[in-house]
Amino acid sequence: MESSRIVEFLKDKSILITGSTGFLAKIFVEKVLRVQPDVKRLFLLVRAADAASADQRVQTEILGKDLFKVLRDKHGDGFHPFVASKLFPVAGDIVREDLGIQDANLREKLWKEVGIVVNVAATTSFDERYDVALGINALGAKHILEFARRCVRLEMLLHVSTAYVAGEQSGLILEKKFLMGETLKGDTYLDIEAELRLVDKKKRELRAEYATEEVEKLAMKRLGIKRARYFGWPNTYVCTKAMGEMLLGHLRGDLPLVILRPTIITSVHRDPLPGWIEGTRTIDSMIMGYVKGKIACLFGDLDFVADVVPGDMVVNAMMVTMAAHSNQRSEFIYHMSSSVRNPMTYSILEQSAYRYFLENPRVGKDGRIIKTRRVPVFRNMTGFRIYMTLRYKLPLGVLHLINLLSCGRFGRGYNELNRKYKFVMHLVDLYEPYAFFRGCFDDLNMERLRMAMKKDDAGASMFDFDPKHIDWEDYFYRIHVPGVLQYGFK
């Protein structure tokens, strides 16, 4: 497949994009506008009360980002007229039928015009409320499918999932679809309707007890983790994303469907702004914690592979799979991963970050340079838990005793420290499966597309999605770590 064919494929297309204010969708929108200015229209579904609010979110949360600098420079004074002619904000919400689009005329316009639907909407919090995660990650996928089915010109539904729907499997993990009701625990069956009824029942019980909003939130989070682990997944996020895949595969009929499963998505590698990122991904919490001096130790085997892929490569893979499977009335599953093609270990990340901060030392609030030191790394959870017990749990016990003897004089300090300790151990519980993840993601389907792209050497770099082209040490040291520091919390 030639790059020119992908560019031509996008010409005069109308594309509906959900999750459009998210990190990945922004990169997608920018890329489409830059490589194919003759795209007809990008309809951006935005969670908003009305059209004016949706437009405001697009202006500030999408077009106002540094990511669009190349496009702004390219069009100069014509930038705003250009994007105004191409972007159409749509107020709605995927948790509702018809995507929550209230305007009947607008719904009809979308059904008549849209040729491609790209679903990037998701809640990615590992311990999201179960009701919220079910609404967005599972039912949201169903609502997208139902809406797409009514688009008379539909060529393709592209759904972005996650490779970690595989749970905690080890060895080679294949690009395999989920069957309806399939779980990762052999003696269980996942009835999504029953899960929705369970959530409703639990909420009714809580409200009958006049539970506060905070109590309900905590109960819903705990229920999500409990149900996910009952079915064999480590957290609510990946469990509900797997449900979304099941619903799509079960209900699609002959609708053309591509499910793309990226691994851990990191900052832009090359195009259009190296290092650009928004918020912090899983591994970036370690970088920012180190910068702020909040990390006293790390846990995880540094020799294990961390499967990461830059955001721009994920977007390139999205565009290539769209063009490759347009109007092909089947379901296709792709891993966008690096653990087979070009494995990167946690030690490379740790060494690159240490090197960066050694050469670019942190400066404290008092203006003094903070000496860069390596923090201890525990390669198994036994050692880590012993460390946490000696450094935090035992002192907490002593402080608790002193507080009792002093009639509560140290109560506030004890409660604050105990809260922080429990919070840290909760995060450890959530991230442990990934720090010691022993699987690698087969990408044979994706490799076939790469081989097809290689026939077009002249333009292949425009849609490069081959992690083999990345020097991980250079990427993390020169691009990703400084990118997290510059853009991560903007």
PDB file of C-alpha atoms in Angstrom, residues 150-425:
ATOM      1  CA  ARG A 150     -27.265   4.128  10.347  1.00  0.00           C
ATOM      2  CA  CYS A 151     -24.588   5.946   8.313  1.00  0.00           C
ATOM      3  CA  VAL A 152     -25.597   5.187   4.718  1.00  0.00           C
ATOM      4  CA  ARG A 153     -22.114   5.857   3.328  1.00  0.00           C
ATOM      5  CA  LEU A 154     -20.222   3.967   6.027  1.00  0.00           C
ATOM      6  CA  GLU A 155     -16.954   2.412   4.873  1.00  0.00           C
ATOM      7  CA  MET A 156     -15.369   1.624   8.200  1.00  0.00           C
ATOM      8  CA  LEU A 157     -15.655   1.644  12.002  1.00  0.00           C
ATOM      9  CA  LEU A 158     -12.256   1.931  13.656  1.00  0.00           C
ATOM     10  CA  HIS A 159     -12.288   1.203  17.392  1.00  0.00           C
ATOM     11  CA  VAL A 160      -9.200   1.921  19.496  1.00  0.00           C
ATOM     12  CA  SER A 161      -8.924  -0.518  22.399  1.00  0.00           C
ATOM     13  CA  THR A 162      -5.851  -1.603  24.392  1.00  0.00           C
ATOM     14  CA  ALA A 163      -3.534  -4.592  24.089  1.00  0.00           C
ATOM     15  CA  TYR A 164      -3.898  -5.123  27.831  1.00  0.00           C
ATOM     16  CA  VAL A 165      -7.360  -6.620  27.402  1.00  0.00           C
ATOM     17  CA  ALA A 166      -5.106  -9.697  27.502  1.00  0.00           C
ATOM     18  CA  GLY A 167      -4.932  -9.310  31.280  1.00  0.00           C
ATOM     19  CA  GLU A 168      -1.868 -10.874  32.901  1.00  0.00           C
ATOM     20  CA  GLN A 169      -1.119 -13.512  30.279  1.00  0.00           C
ATOM     21  CA  SER A 170       2.490 -14.515  29.687  1.00  0.00           C
ATOM     22  CA  GLY A 171       4.283 -15.622  26.545  1.00  0.00           C
ATOM     23  CA  LEU A 172       3.206 -14.651  23.035  1.00  0.00           C
ATOM     24  CA  ILE A 173      -0.231 -12.991  23.010  1.00  0.00           C
ATOM     25  CA  LEU A 174      -1.995 -13.289  19.659  1.00  0.00           C
ATOM     26  CA  GLU A 175      -4.138 -10.765  17.770  1.00  0.00           C
ATOM     27  CA  LYS A 176      -7.273 -12.705  18.647  1.00  0.00           C
ATOM     28  CA  LYS A 177     -10.861 -11.483  19.038  1.00  0.00           C
ATOM     29  CA  PHE A 178     -12.988 -11.947  22.145  1.00  0.00           C
ATOM     30  CA  LEU A 179     -16.124 -14.022  21.944  1.00  0.00           C
ATOM     31  CA  MET A 180     -19.234 -12.770  23.708  1.00  0.00           C
ATOM     32  CA  GLY A 181     -19.071 -13.709  27.396  1.00  0.00           C
ATOM     33  CA  GLU A 182     -15.461 -14.912  27.203  1.00  0.00           C
ATOM     34  CA  THR A 183     -13.345 -14.288  30.300  1.00  0.00           C
ATOM     35  CA  LEU A 184      -9.752 -14.845  31.345  1.00  0.00           C
ATOM     36  CA  LYS A 185     -10.849 -17.252  34.083  1.00  0.00           C
ATOM     37  CA  GLY A 186     -11.974 -20.562  32.637  1.00  0.00           C
ATOM     38  CA  ASP A 187     -14.862 -21.315  35.003  1.00  0.00           C
ATOM     39  CA  THR A 188     -16.653 -17.961  34.581  1.00  0.00           C
ATOM     40  CA  TYR A 189     -18.972 -16.387  32.021  1.00  0.00           C
ATOM     41  CA  LEU A 190     -19.323 -12.629  31.561  1.00  0.00           C
ATOM     42  CA  ASP A 191     -22.942 -11.537  31.171  1.00  0.00           C
ATOM     43  CA  ILE A 192     -22.732  -7.800  30.498  1.00  0.00           C
ATOM     44  CA  GLU A 193     -26.453  -7.265  31.084  1.00  0.00           C
ATOM     45  CA  ALA A 194     -26.113  -8.974  34.466  1.00  0.00           C
ATOM     46  CA  GLU A 195     -23.202  -6.661  35.330  1.00  0.00           C
ATOM     47  CA  LEU A 196     -25.348  -3.628  34.500  1.00  0.00           C
ATOM     48  CA  ARG A 197     -28.132  -4.976  36.736  1.00  0.00           C
ATOM     49  CA  LEU A 198     -25.600  -5.588  39.516  1.00  0.00           C
ATOM     50  CA  VAL A 199     -24.461  -1.966  39.321  1.00  0.00           C
ATOM     51  CA  ASP A 200     -28.040  -0.681  39.438  1.00  0.00           C
ATOM     52  CA  LYS A 201     -28.849  -2.888  42.430  1.00  0.00           C
ATOM     53  CA  LYS A 202     -25.750  -1.733  44.328  1.00  0.00           C
ATOM     54  CA  LYS A 203     -26.545   1.930  43.672  1.00  0.00           C
ATOM     55  CA  ARG A 204     -30.141   1.485  44.850  1.00  0.00           C
ATOM     56  CA  GLU A 205     -28.893  -0.119  48.058  1.00  0.00           C
ATOM     57  CA  LEU A 206     -26.425   2.709  48.682  1.00  0.00           C
ATOM     58  CA  ARG A 207     -29.046   5.367  48.103  1.00  0.00           C
ATOM     59  CA  ALA A 208     -31.509   3.577  50.359  1.00  0.00           C
ATOM     60  CA  GLU A 209     -28.861   3.891  53.050  1.00  0.00           C
ATOM     61  CA  TYR A 210     -28.468   7.615  52.263  1.00  0.00           C
ATOM     62  CA  ALA A 211     -24.825   7.066  51.317  1.00  0.00           C
ATOM     63  CA  THR A 212     -22.871  10.218  50.508  1.00  0.00           C
ATOM     64  CA  GLU A 213     -21.552  10.841  47.021  1.00  0.00           C
ATOM     65  CA  GLU A 214     -18.032  10.006  48.209  1.00  0.00           C
ATOM     66  CA  VAL A 215     -19.172   6.714  49.764  1.00  0.00           C
ATOM     67  CA  GLU A 216     -20.993   5.764  46.542  1.00  0.00           C
ATOM     68  CA  LYS A 217     -17.929   6.641  44.463  1.00  0.00           C
ATOM     69  CA  LEU A 218     -15.664   4.457  46.608  1.00  0.00           C
ATOM     70  CA  ALA A 219     -18.170   1.584  46.556  1.00  0.00           C
ATOM     71  CA  MET A 220     -18.421   1.743  42.751  1.00  0.00           C
ATOM     72  CA  LYS A 221     -14.621   1.738  42.429  1.00  0.00           C
ATOM     73  CA  ARG A 222     -14.294  -1.273  44.705  1.00  0.00           C
ATOM     74  CA  LEU A 223     -17.064  -3.106  42.859  1.00  0.00           C
ATOM     75  CA  GLY A 224     -15.282  -2.536  39.535  1.00  0.00           C
ATOM     76  CA  ILE A 225     -11.984  -3.974  40.762  1.00  0.00           C
ATOM     77  CA  LYS A 226     -13.783  -6.886  42.455  1.00  0.00           C
ATOM     78  CA  ARG A 227     -15.737  -7.852  39.333  1.00  0.00           C
ATOM     79  CA  ALA A 228     -12.742  -7.404  37.016  1.00  0.00           C
ATOM     80  CA  ARG A 229     -10.600  -9.715  39.131  1.00  0.00           C
ATOM     81  CA  TYR A 230     -13.426 -12.223  39.462  1.00  0.00           C
ATOM     82  CA  PHE A 231     -13.394 -12.574  35.664  1.00  0.00           C
ATOM     83  CA  GLY A 232      -9.573 -12.647  35.453  1.00  0.00           C
ATOM     84  CA  TRP A 233      -8.649  -9.059  34.570  1.00  0.00           C
ATOM     85  CA  PRO A 234      -6.404  -6.986  36.890  1.00  0.00           C
ATOM     86  CA  ASN A 235      -8.466  -3.789  36.801  1.00  0.00           C
ATOM     87  CA  THR A 236     -11.720  -2.158  35.755  1.00  0.00           C
ATOM     88  CA  TYR A 237     -10.255  -0.390  32.727  1.00  0.00           C
ATOM     89  CA  VAL A 238      -9.067  -3.439  30.788  1.00  0.00           C
ATOM     90  CA  CYS A 239     -12.090  -5.501  31.812  1.00  0.00           C
ATOM     91  CA  THR A 240     -14.593  -2.971  30.464  1.00  0.00           C
ATOM     92  CA  LYS A 241     -12.508  -2.394  27.311  1.00  0.00           C
ATOM     93  CA  ALA A 242     -12.710  -6.151  26.690  1.00  0.00           C
ATOM     94  CA  MET A 243     -16.496  -5.923  27.124  1.00  0.00           C
ATOM     95  CA  GLY A 244     -16.587  -3.175  24.495  1.00  0.00           C
ATOM     96  CA  GLU A 245     -14.725  -5.427  22.042  1.00  0.00           C
ATOM     97  CA  MET A 246     -17.148  -8.272  22.750  1.00  0.00           C
ATOM     98  CA  LEU A 247     -20.183  -6.110  22.055  1.00  0.00           C
ATOM     99  CA  LEU A 248     -18.703  -4.803  18.808  1.00  0.00           C
ATOM    100  CA  GLY A 249     -17.798  -8.260  17.529  1.00  0.00           C
ATOM    101  CA  HIS A 250     -21.132  -9.759  18.552  1.00  0.00           C
ATOM    102  CA  LEU A 251     -23.392  -7.019  17.193  1.00  0.00           C
ATOM    103  CA  ARG A 252     -21.559  -5.752  14.108  1.00  0.00           C
ATOM    104  CA  GLY A 253     -23.292  -8.003  11.534  1.00  0.00           C
ATOM    105  CA  ASP A 254     -21.379  -7.341   8.289  1.00  0.00           C
ATOM    106  CA  LEU A 255     -20.243  -3.865   9.271  1.00  0.00           C
ATOM    107  CA  PRO A 256     -16.511  -3.309   8.419  1.00  0.00           C
ATOM    108  CA  LEU A 257     -14.681  -3.221  11.763  1.00  0.00           C
ATOM    109  CA  VAL A 258     -11.055  -2.723  12.765  1.00  0.00           C
ATOM    110  CA  ILE A 259     -10.065  -3.029  16.421  1.00  0.00           C
ATOM    111  CA  LEU A 260      -6.654  -1.498  17.077  1.00  0.00           C
ATOM    112  CA  ARG A 261      -4.979  -2.446  20.353  1.00  0.00           C
ATOM    113  CA  PRO A 262      -2.062  -0.166  21.273  1.00  0.00           C
ATOM    114  CA  THR A 263       0.143  -0.959  24.259  1.00  0.00           C
ATOM    115  CA  ILE A 264       1.478   1.869  26.480  1.00  0.00           C
ATOM    116  CA  ILE A 265       1.228   5.059  24.414  1.00  0.00           C
ATOM    117  CA  THR A 266       4.045   7.573  24.874  1.00  0.00           C
ATOM    118  CA  SER A 267       4.933  11.004  23.498  1.00  0.00           C
ATOM    119  CA  VAL A 268       5.216  11.894  19.815  1.00  0.00           C
ATOM    120  CA  HIS A 269       8.371  10.406  18.343  1.00  0.00           C
ATOM    121  CA  ARG A 270       8.747  12.575  15.273  1.00  0.00           C
ATOM    122  CA  ASP A 271       5.682  14.017  13.621  1.00  0.00           C
ATOM    123  CA  PRO A 272       4.619  16.840  14.058  1.00  0.00           C
ATOM    124  CA  LEU A 273       6.180  17.837  17.423  1.00  0.00           C
ATOM    125  CA  PRO A 274       8.697  15.424  19.000  1.00  0.00           C
ATOM    126  CA  GLY A 275       8.070  14.931  22.708  1.00  0.00           C
ATOM    127  CA  TRP A 276       4.538  16.354  22.718  1.00  0.00           C
ATOM    128  CA  ILE A 277       2.356  14.643  25.270  1.00  0.00           C
ATOM    129  CA  GLU A 278      -0.648  15.482  27.359  1.00  0.00           C
ATOM    130  CA  GLY A 279      -0.991  14.489  30.979  1.00  0.00           C
ATOM    131  CA  THR A 280       1.178  11.594  32.108  1.00  0.00           C
ATOM    132  CA  ARG A 281       0.988   8.025  30.901  1.00  0.00           C
ATOM    133  CA  THR A 282       1.645   5.029  33.147  1.00  0.00           C
ATOM    134  CA  ILE A 283       5.442   5.141  33.026  1.00  0.00           C
ATOM    135  CA  ASP A 284       5.577   8.939  33.254  1.00  0.00           C
ATOM    136  CA  SER A 285       4.303   8.924  36.826  1.00  0.00           C
ATOM    137  CA  MET A 286       7.735   7.595  37.774  1.00  0.00           C
ATOM    138  CA  ILE A 287       9.501  10.414  35.912  1.00  0.00           C
ATOM    139  CA  MET A 288       7.388  13.170  37.452  1.00  0.00           C
ATOM    140  CA  GLY A 289       7.543  11.571  40.901  1.00  0.00           C
ATOM    141  CA  TYR A 290      11.317  11.529  40.645  1.00  0.00           C
ATOM    142  CA  VAL A 291      11.445  15.161  39.513  1.00  0.00           C
ATOM    143  CA  LYS A 292       9.285  16.264  42.446  1.00  0.00           C
ATOM    144  CA  GLY A 293      11.242  14.156  44.922  1.00  0.00           C
ATOM    145  CA  LYS A 294       8.195  12.064  45.823  1.00  0.00           C
ATOM    146  CA  ILE A 295       9.680   8.697  44.894  1.00  0.00           C
ATOM    147  CA  ALA A 296      11.920   7.011  47.441  1.00  0.00           C
ATOM    148  CA  CYS A 297      12.101   3.688  45.601  1.00  0.00           C
ATOM    149  CA  LEU A 298      10.840   1.805  42.555  1.00  0.00           C
ATOM    150  CA  PHE A 299       9.498  -1.716  42.164  1.00  0.00           C
ATOM    151  CA  GLY A 300       9.674  -3.950  39.115  1.00  0.00           C
ATOM    152  CA  ASP A 301      12.230  -6.060  37.304  1.00  0.00           C
ATOM    153  CA  LEU A 302      14.288  -3.689  35.147  1.00  0.00           C
ATOM    154  CA  ASP A 303      15.103  -6.558  32.790  1.00  0.00           C
ATOM    155  CA  PHE A 304      11.425  -6.998  31.896  1.00  0.00           C
ATOM    156  CA  VAL A 305      10.145  -5.566  28.637  1.00  0.00           C
ATOM    157  CA  ALA A 306       8.003  -2.425  28.758  1.00  0.00           C
ATOM    158  CA  ASP A 307       5.850  -2.445  25.628  1.00  0.00           C
ATOM    159  CA  VAL A 308       5.556   1.183  24.566  1.00  0.00           C
ATOM    160  CA  VAL A 309       4.616   2.893  21.298  1.00  0.00           C
ATOM    161  CA  PRO A 310       4.783   6.633  20.474  1.00  0.00           C
ATOM    162  CA  GLY A 311       1.451   8.357  19.882  1.00  0.00           C
ATOM    163  CA  ASP A 312       2.238   9.396  16.308  1.00  0.00           C
ATOM    164  CA  MET A 313       2.984   5.788  15.323  1.00  0.00           C
ATOM    165  CA  VAL A 314      -0.364   4.695  16.764  1.00  0.00           C
ATOM    166  CA  VAL A 315      -2.120   7.365  14.690  1.00  0.00           C
ATOM    167  CA  ASN A 316      -0.222   6.313  11.558  1.00  0.00           C
ATOM    168  CA  ALA A 317      -1.355   2.727  12.173  1.00  0.00           C
ATOM    169  CA  MET A 318      -4.945   3.969  12.550  1.00  0.00           C
ATOM    170  CA  MET A 319      -4.792   5.689   9.176  1.00  0.00           C
ATOM    171  CA  VAL A 320      -3.154   2.760   7.395  1.00  0.00           C
ATOM    172  CA  THR A 321      -5.675   0.220   8.736  1.00  0.00           C
ATOM    173  CA  MET A 322      -8.544   2.527   7.729  1.00  0.00           C
ATOM    174  CA  ALA A 323      -7.339   2.688   4.141  1.00  0.00           C
ATOM    175  CA  ALA A 324      -6.486  -1.018   4.024  1.00  0.00           C
ATOM    176  CA  HIS A 325      -9.881  -2.287   5.177  1.00  0.00           C
ATOM    177  CA  SER A 326     -12.344   0.266   3.867  1.00  0.00           C
ATOM    178  CA  ASN A 327     -15.560  -1.505   2.783  1.00  0.00           C
ATOM    179  CA  GLN A 328     -14.156  -4.932   3.711  1.00  0.00           C
ATOM    180  CA  ARG A 329     -17.076  -6.435   5.606  1.00  0.00           C
ATOM    181  CA  SER A 330     -15.080  -8.357   8.193  1.00  0.00           C
ATOM    182  CA  GLU A 331     -13.542  -7.826  11.628  1.00  0.00           C
ATOM    183  CA  PHE A 332      -9.793  -7.225  11.866  1.00  0.00           C
ATOM    184  CA  ILE A 333      -7.686  -7.167  15.066  1.00  0.00           C
ATOM    185  CA  TYR A 334      -4.308  -5.415  15.268  1.00  0.00           C
ATOM    186  CA  HIS A 335      -1.757  -5.060  18.038  1.00  0.00           C
ATOM    187  CA  MET A 336       0.217  -1.817  17.824  1.00  0.00           C
ATOM    188  CA  SER A 337       3.117  -2.923  19.959  1.00  0.00           C
ATOM    189  CA  SER A 338       6.903  -3.070  20.194  1.00  0.00           C
ATOM    190  CA  SER A 339       7.725  -6.059  22.434  1.00  0.00           C
ATOM    191  CA  VAL A 340       8.277  -8.436  19.501  1.00  0.00           C
ATOM    192  CA  ARG A 341       9.648  -6.020  16.894  1.00  0.00           C
ATOM    193  CA  ASN A 342      11.924  -3.870  19.068  1.00  0.00           C
ATOM    194  CA  PRO A 343      11.729  -4.732  22.774  1.00  0.00           C
ATOM    195  CA  MET A 344      12.536  -1.989  25.285  1.00  0.00           C
ATOM    196  CA  THR A 345      13.350  -2.896  28.887  1.00  0.00           C
ATOM    197  CA  TYR A 346      12.570  -0.842  31.973  1.00  0.00           C
ATOM    198  CA  SER A 347      16.323  -0.522  32.529  1.00  0.00           C
ATOM    199  CA  ILE A 348      16.583   1.578  29.349  1.00  0.00           C
ATOM    200  CA  LEU A 349      13.927   3.942  30.697  1.00  0.00           C
ATOM    201  CA  GLU A 350      15.595   4.150  34.112  1.00  0.00           C
ATOM    202  CA  GLN A 351      19.075   4.727  32.661  1.00  0.00           C
ATOM    203  CA  SER A 352      17.846   7.309  30.146  1.00  0.00           C
ATOM    204  CA  ALA A 353      15.967   9.263  32.820  1.00  0.00           C
ATOM    205  CA  TYR A 354      18.946   9.125  35.189  1.00  0.00           C
ATOM    206  CA  ARG A 355      21.282  10.319  32.433  1.00  0.00           C
ATOM    207  CA  TYR A 356      18.941  13.179  31.545  1.00  0.00           C
ATOM    208  CA  PHE A 357      18.630  14.447  35.125  1.00  0.00           C
ATOM    209  CA  LEU A 358      22.354  13.976  35.697  1.00  0.00           C
ATOM    210  CA  GLU A 359      23.074  16.305  32.774  1.00  0.00           C
ATOM    211  CA  ASN A 360      20.049  18.537  33.459  1.00  0.00           C
ATOM    212  CA  PRO A 361      19.834  18.618  37.268  1.00  0.00           C
ATOM    213  CA  ARG A 362      16.709  19.708  39.063  1.00  0.00           C
ATOM    214  CA  VAL A 363      16.601  23.022  40.883  1.00  0.00           C
ATOM    215  CA  GLY A 364      14.875  23.336  44.257  1.00  0.00           C
ATOM    216  CA  LYS A 365      12.559  26.138  45.370  1.00  0.00           C
ATOM    217  CA  ASP A 366      15.508  27.797  47.062  1.00  0.00           C
ATOM    218  CA  GLY A 367      17.376  27.958  43.749  1.00  0.00           C
ATOM    219  CA  ARG A 368      19.915  25.320  44.722  1.00  0.00           C
ATOM    220  CA  ILE A 369      20.745  22.400  42.451  1.00  0.00           C
ATOM    221  CA  ILE A 370      19.374  19.087  43.696  1.00  0.00           C
ATOM    222  CA  LYS A 371      21.924  16.335  43.360  1.00  0.00           C
ATOM    223  CA  THR A 372      20.730  13.510  41.117  1.00  0.00           C
ATOM    224  CA  ARG A 373      20.727  10.168  42.895  1.00  0.00           C
ATOM    225  CA  ARG A 374      19.522   6.785  41.819  1.00  0.00           C
ATOM    226  CA  VAL A 375      16.667   5.371  43.865  1.00  0.00           C
ATOM    227  CA  PRO A 376      16.617   1.717  44.965  1.00  0.00           C
ATOM    228  CA  VAL A 377      14.716  -0.684  42.712  1.00  0.00           C
ATOM    229  CA  PHE A 378      13.022  -3.766  44.174  1.00  0.00           C
ATOM    230  CA  ARG A 379      12.885  -6.595  41.668  1.00  0.00           C
ATOM    231  CA  ASN A 380      10.203  -8.515  43.562  1.00  0.00           C
ATOM    232  CA  MET A 381       7.213  -7.551  45.666  1.00  0.00           C
ATOM    233  CA  THR A 382       8.475  -9.339  48.777  1.00  0.00           C
ATOM    234  CA  GLY A 383      11.464  -7.019  49.058  1.00  0.00           C
ATOM    235  CA  PHE A 384       9.317  -3.988  48.295  1.00  0.00           C
ATOM    236  CA  ARG A 385       6.740  -4.835  50.962  1.00  0.00           C
ATOM    237  CA  ILE A 386       9.476  -5.427  53.568  1.00  0.00           C
ATOM    238  CA  TYR A 387      10.900  -2.001  52.705  1.00  0.00           C
ATOM    239  CA  MET A 388       7.492  -0.321  53.008  1.00  0.00           C
ATOM    240  CA  THR A 389       6.867  -2.056  56.333  1.00  0.00           C
ATOM    241  CA  LEU A 390      10.187  -0.998  57.847  1.00  0.00           C
ATOM    242  CA  ARG A 391      10.134   2.545  56.489  1.00  0.00           C
ATOM    243  CA  TYR A 392       6.442   3.395  56.828  1.00  0.00           C
ATOM    244  CA  LYS A 393       4.198   0.790  58.465  1.00  0.00           C
ATOM    245  CA  LEU A 394       6.226   0.269  61.640  1.00  0.00           C
ATOM    246  CA  PRO A 395       6.724   4.034  62.185  1.00  0.00           C
ATOM    247  CA  LEU A 396       2.972   4.419  61.664  1.00  0.00           C
ATOM    248  CA  GLY A 397       2.366   1.886  64.417  1.00  0.00           C
ATOM    249  CA  VAL A 398       4.670   3.776  66.777  1.00  0.00           C
ATOM    250  CA  LEU A 399       3.007   7.095  65.897  1.00  0.00           C
ATOM    251  CA  HIS A 400      -0.416   5.520  66.517  1.00  0.00           C
ATOM    252  CA  LEU A 401       0.681   4.392  70.000  1.00  0.00           C
ATOM    253  CA  ILE A 402       2.129   7.804  70.821  1.00  0.00           C
ATOM    254  CA  ASN A 403      -1.092   9.417  69.631  1.00  0.00           C
ATOM    255  CA  LEU A 404      -3.139   7.206  71.985  1.00  0.00           C
ATOM    256  CA  LEU A 405      -0.877   7.974  74.951  1.00  0.00           C
ATOM    257  CA  SER A 406      -1.000  11.710  74.263  1.00  0.00           C
ATOM    258  CA  CYS A 407      -4.816  11.765  74.029  1.00  0.00           C
ATOM    259  CA  GLY A 408      -4.885  12.368  70.297  1.00  0.00           C
ATOM    260  CA  ARG A 409      -2.329  15.165  70.094  1.00  0.00           C
ATOM    261  CA  PHE A 410      -0.729  13.609  66.996  1.00  0.00           C
ATOM    262  CA  GLY A 411      -3.986  12.452  65.410  1.00  0.00           C
ATOM    263  CA  ARG A 412      -3.846  14.727  62.382  1.00  0.00           C
ATOM    264  CA  GLY A 413      -0.263  13.760  61.542  1.00  0.00           C
ATOM    265  CA  TYR A 414      -1.012  10.067  61.970  1.00  0.00           C
ATOM    266  CA  ASN A 415      -4.149  10.187  59.818  1.00  0.00           C
ATOM    267  CA  GLU A 416      -2.377  12.079  57.040  1.00  0.00           C
ATOM    268  CA  LEU A 417       0.592   9.706  56.956  1.00  0.00           C
ATOM    269  CA  ASN A 418      -1.681   6.655  57.143  1.00  0.00           C
ATOM    270  CA  ARG A 419      -3.781   8.009  54.259  1.00  0.00           C
ATOM    271  CA  LYS A 420      -0.671   8.504  52.105  1.00  0.00           C
ATOM    272  CA  TYR A 421       0.614   5.034  52.941  1.00  0.00           C
ATOM    273  CA  LYS A 422      -2.696   3.389  51.991  1.00  0.00           C
ATOM    274  CA  PHE A 423      -2.854   5.441  48.793  1.00  0.00           C
ATOM    275  CA  VAL A 424       0.651   4.354  47.757  1.00  0.00           C
ATOM    276  CA  MET A 425      -0.124   0.704  48.474  1.00  0.00           C
TER     277      MET A 425
END
